């Protein structure tokens, strides 16, 4: 007899993974979705644990990974993890605050298959620094310019709730030569929750769909925002069994349910996923980009 759990198992395939390697960060952004900061740590995942995750990921078809955190370049084995992924023919994006990029990283970032993503809050230094709660604007801006001068593919995500600020930040990035620019509202997770329980209806809805996130302690979640929804741990079970298991199916179903509930009061679904503007599902005519003027998003217009 087929059990409910067995019915909910699915083929363990994924296109992309977030390797959420650390909670340590030089910055202390007020909206940080996983409460990273200077006091954060690297969790219990070892270099070999991350190698094992990548080796398993390659066997189930993962073709691209994003190193994220926290600030991933602060994780001591991040370059080795990156090189392992490149050796497995994966594309590797490093989502960095670009406050301080050590010299060896610039060499790695210029390799075939590498790219950078970063967050940018304002063209005005004091506004950007108000968000990051450190004097970071000039450093981030200089390193964006350096990445462009070195020919490293780079995308930037503007996070904010005010259209005018997003627009001016976007113009500044365009003047610097950044072509891939997304924008997202502040999502109420981590520090942005303000002590409230996380609400799945604040997710974008793409979570767990061909993607998953692995945190510094090996916990797997549908995405980097939904870390409270652990669906397994790669230190206890194989990545394939977690991605095909009933826990992930339940998590995805419950996110869909939360979003359906919210859709009754909102004009459009799915919500935007501008944190990955390279993703074709994030094109303005297939998913909306509220707050990113001029928006081609029909439901929002
Ligand atoms: S939002 Fe990013 S840069 Fe800011 S504290 Fe969190 S991990 Fe660091």
Tab-separated table of C-alpha atoms and ligand atoms in Angstrom:
chain	number	residue	atom	x	y	z
A	1	UNK	CA	0.000	0.000	0.000
A	2	UNK	CA	1.346	3.428	-0.879
A	3	UNK	CA	1.672	5.634	2.190
A	4	UNK	CA	0.937	9.362	2.210
A	5	UNK	CA	4.599	10.002	2.941
A	6	UNK	CA	5.652	7.845	0.000
A	7	UNK	CA	3.241	9.706	-2.277
A	8	UNK	CA	4.814	12.963	-1.202
A	9	UNK	CA	8.325	11.868	-2.018
A	10	UNK	CA	9.643	13.421	-5.185
A	11	UNK	CA	12.594	12.996	-7.455
A	12	UNK	CA	15.639	14.553	-5.813
A	13	UNK	CA	16.541	17.137	-8.408
A	14	UNK	CA	17.563	20.725	-7.857
A	15	UNK	CA	19.075	23.357	-10.108
A	16	UNK	CA	20.492	25.636	-7.493
A	17	UNK	CA	21.505	25.668	-3.872
A	18	UNK	CA	22.319	28.397	-1.435
A	19	UNK	CA	25.369	27.487	0.635
A	20	UNK	CA	24.559	29.609	3.652
A	21	UNK	CA	27.986	29.172	5.218
A	22	UNK	CA	28.065	31.608	8.110
A	23	UNK	CA	26.209	33.987	10.394
A	24	UNK	CA	29.277	36.191	10.752
A	25	UNK	CA	29.233	39.561	9.032
A	26	UNK	CA	31.089	42.856	9.406
A	27	UNK	CA	27.769	44.663	9.075
A	28	UNK	CA	24.758	44.646	11.321
A	29	UNK	CA	21.882	45.576	9.020
A	30	UNK	CA	18.661	46.348	10.796
A	31	UNK	CA	16.648	44.256	8.310
A	32	UNK	CA	19.040	41.259	8.180
A	33	UNK	CA	16.879	38.263	7.319
A	34	UNK	CA	18.899	35.799	9.417
A	35	UNK	CA	20.239	38.108	12.152
A	36	UNK	CA	23.866	37.867	11.036
A	37	UNK	CA	26.431	40.264	12.410
A	38	UNK	CA	29.871	40.658	14.003
A	39	UNK	CA	28.935	38.217	16.804
A	40	UNK	CA	27.722	35.506	14.424
A	41	UNK	CA	29.564	32.211	13.996
A	42	UNK	CA	30.335	29.719	11.247
A	43	UNK	CA	28.210	26.895	12.689
A	44	UNK	CA	29.332	23.281	12.817
A	45	UNK	CA	29.694	22.477	9.101
A	46	UNK	CA	33.318	21.632	8.296
A	47	UNK	CA	35.109	22.108	5.017
A	48	UNK	CA	34.636	18.385	4.293
A	49	UNK	CA	30.923	18.611	5.118
A	50	UNK	CA	30.552	21.324	2.474
A	51	UNK	CA	32.609	19.270	0.013
A	52	UNK	CA	30.274	16.334	0.638
A	53	UNK	CA	27.207	18.516	0.056
A	54	UNK	CA	28.661	19.701	-3.254
A	55	UNK	CA	29.590	16.194	-4.370
A	56	UNK	CA	26.057	15.011	-3.590
A	57	UNK	CA	24.576	18.076	-5.258
A	58	UNK	CA	26.442	17.335	-8.470
A	59	UNK	CA	24.901	13.869	-8.646
A	60	UNK	CA	21.361	15.265	-8.528
A	61	UNK	CA	21.933	17.900	-11.177
A	62	UNK	CA	22.716	21.071	-9.257
A	63	UNK	CA	24.367	23.413	-11.731
A	64	UNK	CA	24.758	26.589	-9.714
A	65	UNK	CA	25.344	27.552	-6.124
A	66	UNK	CA	25.321	30.829	-4.251
A	67	UNK	CA	27.637	31.285	-1.299
A	68	UNK	CA	25.827	33.484	1.143
A	69	UNK	CA	25.595	34.204	4.865
A	70	UNK	CA	26.397	36.387	6.772
A	71	UNK	CA	29.370	37.480	4.755
A	72	UNK	CA	30.561	34.312	2.986
A	73	UNK	CA	34.113	35.552	2.381
A	74	UNK	CA	34.585	35.530	6.174
A	75	UNK	CA	34.079	31.746	6.282
A	76	UNK	CA	37.643	30.390	6.435
A	77	UNK	CA	37.076	27.603	3.865
A	78	UNK	CA	34.919	29.583	1.469
A	79	UNK	CA	37.543	29.712	-1.288
A	80	UNK	CA	38.099	25.952	-1.081
A	81	UNK	CA	34.350	25.346	-1.182
A	82	UNK	CA	34.111	27.640	-4.207
A	83	UNK	CA	36.915	25.821	-5.994
A	84	UNK	CA	35.270	22.466	-5.274
A	85	UNK	CA	32.046	23.694	-6.875
A	86	UNK	CA	33.938	25.005	-9.913
A	87	UNK	CA	35.701	21.652	-10.238
A	88	UNK	CA	32.249	20.051	-10.347
A	89	UNK	CA	31.348	22.333	-13.281
A	90	UNK	CA	28.957	24.432	-11.244
A	91	UNK	CA	28.528	28.156	-11.615
A	92	UNK	CA	29.267	29.947	-8.371
A	93	UNK	CA	27.842	33.241	-7.220
A	94	UNK	CA	29.241	34.902	-4.115
A	95	UNK	CA	26.656	37.071	-2.384
A	96	UNK	CA	28.925	39.531	-0.569
A	97	UNK	CA	28.455	42.874	1.111
A	98	UNK	CA	31.738	43.835	-0.667
A	99	UNK	CA	32.946	45.693	2.393
A	100	UNK	CA	36.313	43.949	2.328
A	101	UNK	CA	37.356	41.564	-0.428
A	102	UNK	CA	40.718	39.936	0.345
A	103	UNK	CA	43.138	39.771	-2.599
A	104	UNK	CA	42.903	35.976	-3.108
A	105	UNK	CA	39.172	36.368	-3.618
A	106	UNK	CA	39.678	38.745	-6.554
A	107	UNK	CA	41.708	36.020	-8.276
A	108	UNK	CA	39.010	33.407	-7.680
A	109	UNK	CA	36.226	35.772	-8.707
A	110	UNK	CA	37.854	36.259	-12.114
A	111	UNK	CA	37.642	32.555	-12.916
A	112	UNK	CA	35.213	31.230	-15.505
A	113	UNK	CA	31.840	30.475	-13.932
A	114	UNK	CA	32.149	32.995	-11.107
A	115	UNK	CA	29.937	35.977	-10.389
A	116	UNK	CA	29.164	38.403	-7.588
A	117	UNK	CA	25.898	39.531	-6.074
A	118	UNK	CA	25.615	42.351	-3.589
A	119	UNK	CA	23.056	44.483	-1.813
A	120	UNK	CA	22.929	48.246	-2.202
A	121	UNK	CA	20.672	50.517	-0.228
A	122	UNK	CA	21.213	54.046	-1.434
A	123	UNK	CA	23.319	56.337	-3.570
A	124	UNK	CA	23.573	58.516	-0.476
A	125	UNK	CA	26.298	57.259	1.886
A	126	UNK	CA	24.511	58.243	5.064
A	127	UNK	CA	21.321	56.415	4.041
A	128	UNK	CA	23.208	53.273	3.042
A	129	UNK	CA	25.206	53.367	6.268
A	130	UNK	CA	22.059	53.871	8.287
A	131	UNK	CA	20.832	50.501	6.988
A	132	UNK	CA	24.108	48.600	7.463
A	133	UNK	CA	24.822	50.354	10.783
A	134	UNK	CA	28.496	50.635	9.752
A	135	UNK	CA	30.315	53.167	7.522
A	136	UNK	CA	30.256	50.719	4.605
A	137	UNK	CA	28.967	52.665	1.593
A	138	UNK	CA	32.288	53.841	0.137
A	139	UNK	CA	33.903	50.401	0.470
A	140	UNK	CA	30.993	48.574	-1.123
A	141	UNK	CA	30.750	51.129	-3.918
A	142	UNK	CA	34.512	50.986	-4.630
A	143	UNK	CA	34.432	47.200	-4.794
A	144	UNK	CA	31.446	47.236	-7.136
A	145	UNK	CA	33.500	49.503	-9.398
A	146	UNK	CA	36.532	47.217	-9.055
A	147	UNK	CA	34.483	44.129	-9.969
A	148	UNK	CA	33.219	45.901	-13.094
A	149	UNK	CA	36.728	47.037	-14.056
A	150	UNK	CA	37.928	43.427	-13.737
A	151	UNK	CA	35.094	42.163	-15.909
A	152	UNK	CA	33.515	40.078	-13.134
A	153	UNK	CA	29.770	39.547	-13.700
A	154	UNK	CA	27.887	41.338	-10.955
A	155	UNK	CA	24.276	41.852	-10.007
A	156	UNK	CA	22.930	44.092	-7.301
A	157	UNK	CA	19.799	43.866	-5.208
A	158	UNK	CA	18.307	47.023	-3.779
A	159	UNK	CA	16.386	46.408	-0.597
A	160	UNK	CA	13.952	48.999	0.580
A	161	UNK	CA	10.368	50.074	0.814
A	162	UNK	CA	10.563	53.552	-0.712
A	163	UNK	CA	10.276	53.804	-4.485
A	164	UNK	CA	12.190	57.065	-4.752
A	165	UNK	CA	15.179	55.685	-2.877
A	166	UNK	CA	15.168	52.494	-4.937
A	167	UNK	CA	15.044	54.531	-8.116
A	168	UNK	CA	18.005	56.761	-7.199
A	169	UNK	CA	20.057	53.803	-6.004
A	170	UNK	CA	19.311	52.057	-9.272
A	171	UNK	CA	20.445	55.063	-11.305
A	172	UNK	CA	23.692	55.174	-9.330
A	173	UNK	CA	24.360	51.478	-9.968
A	174	UNK	CA	23.603	51.899	-13.665
A	175	UNK	CA	26.051	54.811	-13.871
A	176	UNK	CA	28.702	52.541	-12.375
A	177	UNK	CA	27.990	49.965	-15.078
A	178	UNK	CA	25.887	47.416	-13.179
A	179	UNK	CA	23.391	45.942	-15.606
A	180	UNK	CA	21.606	43.325	-13.531
A	181	UNK	CA	19.698	45.170	-10.841
A	182	UNK	CA	16.784	43.895	-8.817
A	183	UNK	CA	14.830	45.304	-5.949
A	184	UNK	CA	12.936	43.796	-3.119
A	185	UNK	CA	10.930	45.047	-0.232
A	186	UNK	CA	12.189	44.347	3.263
A	187	UNK	CA	10.977	40.868	4.164
A	188	UNK	CA	10.155	40.399	7.815
A	189	UNK	CA	12.542	37.644	8.794
A	190	UNK	CA	15.441	37.557	11.230
A	191	UNK	CA	16.116	40.998	12.719
A	192	UNK	CA	13.445	42.471	10.465
A	193	UNK	CA	10.848	40.392	12.364
A	194	UNK	CA	11.227	42.683	15.352
A	195	UNK	CA	10.762	39.739	17.715
A	196	UNK	CA	7.637	38.426	15.948
A	197	UNK	CA	7.305	34.845	14.712
A	198	UNK	CA	8.228	34.536	11.014
A	199	UNK	CA	5.251	34.500	8.673
A	200	UNK	CA	5.476	32.228	5.607
A	201	UNK	CA	3.238	34.582	3.651
A	202	UNK	CA	6.192	36.988	3.483
A	203	UNK	CA	8.098	34.526	1.289
A	204	UNK	CA	8.118	34.870	-2.488
A	205	UNK	CA	6.665	31.451	-3.250
A	206	UNK	CA	9.548	30.094	-5.307
A	207	UNK	CA	10.994	28.430	-2.191
A	208	UNK	CA	11.881	24.763	-2.517
A	209	UNK	CA	11.078	24.807	-6.226
A	210	UNK	CA	14.289	23.431	-7.741
A	211	UNK	CA	16.254	25.159	-5.020
A	212	UNK	CA	17.059	24.827	-1.355
A	213	UNK	CA	19.343	26.332	1.232
A	214	UNK	CA	21.831	24.642	3.551
A	215	UNK	CA	22.750	26.556	6.682
A	216	UNK	CA	25.914	26.733	8.796
A	217	UNK	CA	24.693	23.848	10.985
A	218	UNK	CA	23.673	21.647	8.059
A	219	UNK	CA	19.956	22.397	8.286
A	220	UNK	CA	18.192	22.374	4.927
A	221	UNK	CA	15.346	24.806	4.282
A	222	UNK	CA	13.322	25.733	1.187
A	223	UNK	CA	15.278	29.001	0.817
A	224	UNK	CA	17.520	31.419	2.696
A	225	UNK	CA	14.542	33.313	4.092
A	226	UNK	CA	12.729	30.247	5.446
A	227	UNK	CA	15.460	28.896	7.710
A	228	UNK	CA	12.966	28.275	10.515
A	229	UNK	CA	11.371	25.606	8.279
A	230	UNK	CA	14.085	22.983	8.570
A	231	UNK	CA	13.335	19.945	6.411
A	232	UNK	CA	16.373	17.873	7.411
A	233	UNK	CA	20.075	18.064	8.153
A	234	UNK	CA	22.838	17.022	5.776
A	235	UNK	CA	24.846	15.814	8.769
A	236	UNK	CA	22.175	13.178	9.431
A	237	UNK	CA	20.814	12.329	5.994
A	238	UNK	CA	21.828	12.517	2.362
A	239	UNK	CA	20.983	15.653	0.428
A	240	UNK	CA	19.028	13.583	-2.099
A	241	UNK	CA	16.854	11.990	0.592
A	242	UNK	CA	16.110	15.396	2.139
A	243	UNK	CA	15.220	17.010	-1.185
A	244	UNK	CA	12.960	14.101	-2.119
A	245	UNK	CA	11.471	13.657	1.353
A	246	UNK	CA	8.015	14.471	2.682
A	247	UNK	CA	9.249	17.275	4.958
A	248	UNK	CA	10.200	19.480	2.013
A	249	UNK	CA	6.895	18.705	0.294
A	250	UNK	CA	5.012	19.706	3.429
A	251	UNK	CA	7.038	22.888	3.763
A	252	UNK	CA	6.377	23.894	0.157
A	253	UNK	CA	2.680	23.077	0.542
A	254	UNK	CA	2.410	25.137	3.706
A	255	UNK	CA	4.165	28.105	2.053
A	256	UNK	CA	1.762	27.865	-0.879
A	257	UNK	CA	-1.150	27.797	1.554
A	258	UNK	CA	0.135	30.881	3.382
A	259	UNK	CA	0.569	32.726	0.098
A	260	UNK	CA	-2.883	31.720	-1.127
A	261	UNK	CA	-4.323	33.181	2.067
A	262	UNK	CA	-2.464	36.431	1.514
A	263	UNK	CA	-3.387	36.534	-2.180
A	264	UNK	CA	-6.970	37.253	-1.137
A	265	UNK	CA	-5.820	40.658	0.007
A	266	UNK	CA	-2.978	41.264	-2.450
A	267	UNK	CA	-3.165	42.091	-6.134
A	268	UNK	CA	-0.658	39.649	-7.482
A	269	UNK	CA	1.124	36.400	-6.882
A	270	UNK	CA	3.783	35.149	-6.953
A	271	UNK	CA	5.559	37.871	-5.074
A	272	UNK	CA	8.748	39.206	-6.561
A	273	UNK	CA	12.046	37.361	-6.439
A	274	UNK	CA	14.358	40.185	-7.440
A	275	UNK	CA	17.128	38.780	-5.297
A	276	UNK	CA	17.781	36.652	-8.363
A	277	UNK	CA	17.163	38.800	-11.423
A	278	UNK	CA	19.056	36.285	-13.558
A	279	UNK	CA	16.283	33.795	-12.979
A	280	UNK	CA	13.927	33.843	-15.971
A	281	UNK	CA	11.006	33.325	-13.567
A	282	UNK	CA	11.857	36.730	-12.189
A	283	UNK	CA	11.209	38.542	-15.447
A	284	UNK	CA	8.792	41.406	-14.885
A	285	UNK	CA	6.089	39.938	-17.069
A	286	UNK	CA	6.093	36.573	-15.326
A	287	UNK	CA	6.636	37.758	-11.753
A	288	UNK	CA	6.157	41.215	-10.422
A	289	UNK	CA	8.750	43.625	-9.258
A	290	UNK	CA	6.856	45.965	-6.991
A	291	UNK	CA	8.847	48.966	-5.997
A	292	UNK	CA	11.184	48.861	-8.975
A	293	UNK	CA	10.199	51.746	-11.177
A	294	UNK	CA	9.495	51.613	-13.997
A	295	UNK	CA	7.811	48.285	-13.458
A	296	UNK	CA	6.540	46.332	-16.434
A	297	UNK	CA	4.587	44.228	-14.013
A	298	UNK	CA	1.035	44.179	-15.321
A	299	UNK	CA	-0.732	43.180	-12.096
A	300	UNK	CA	0.996	46.027	-10.244
A	301	UNK	CA	0.232	48.520	-12.962
B	1	LIG	S1	21.851	41.791	5.506
B	1	LIG	FE1	23.741	40.894	4.621
B	1	LIG	S2	25.295	42.469	4.930
B	1	LIG	FE2	23.604	42.981	6.301
B	1	LIG	S3	24.112	42.013	8.292
B	1	LIG	FE3	22.837	40.557	7.150
B	1	LIG	S4	24.302	39.247	6.064
B	1	LIG	FE4	25.431	41.088	6.713
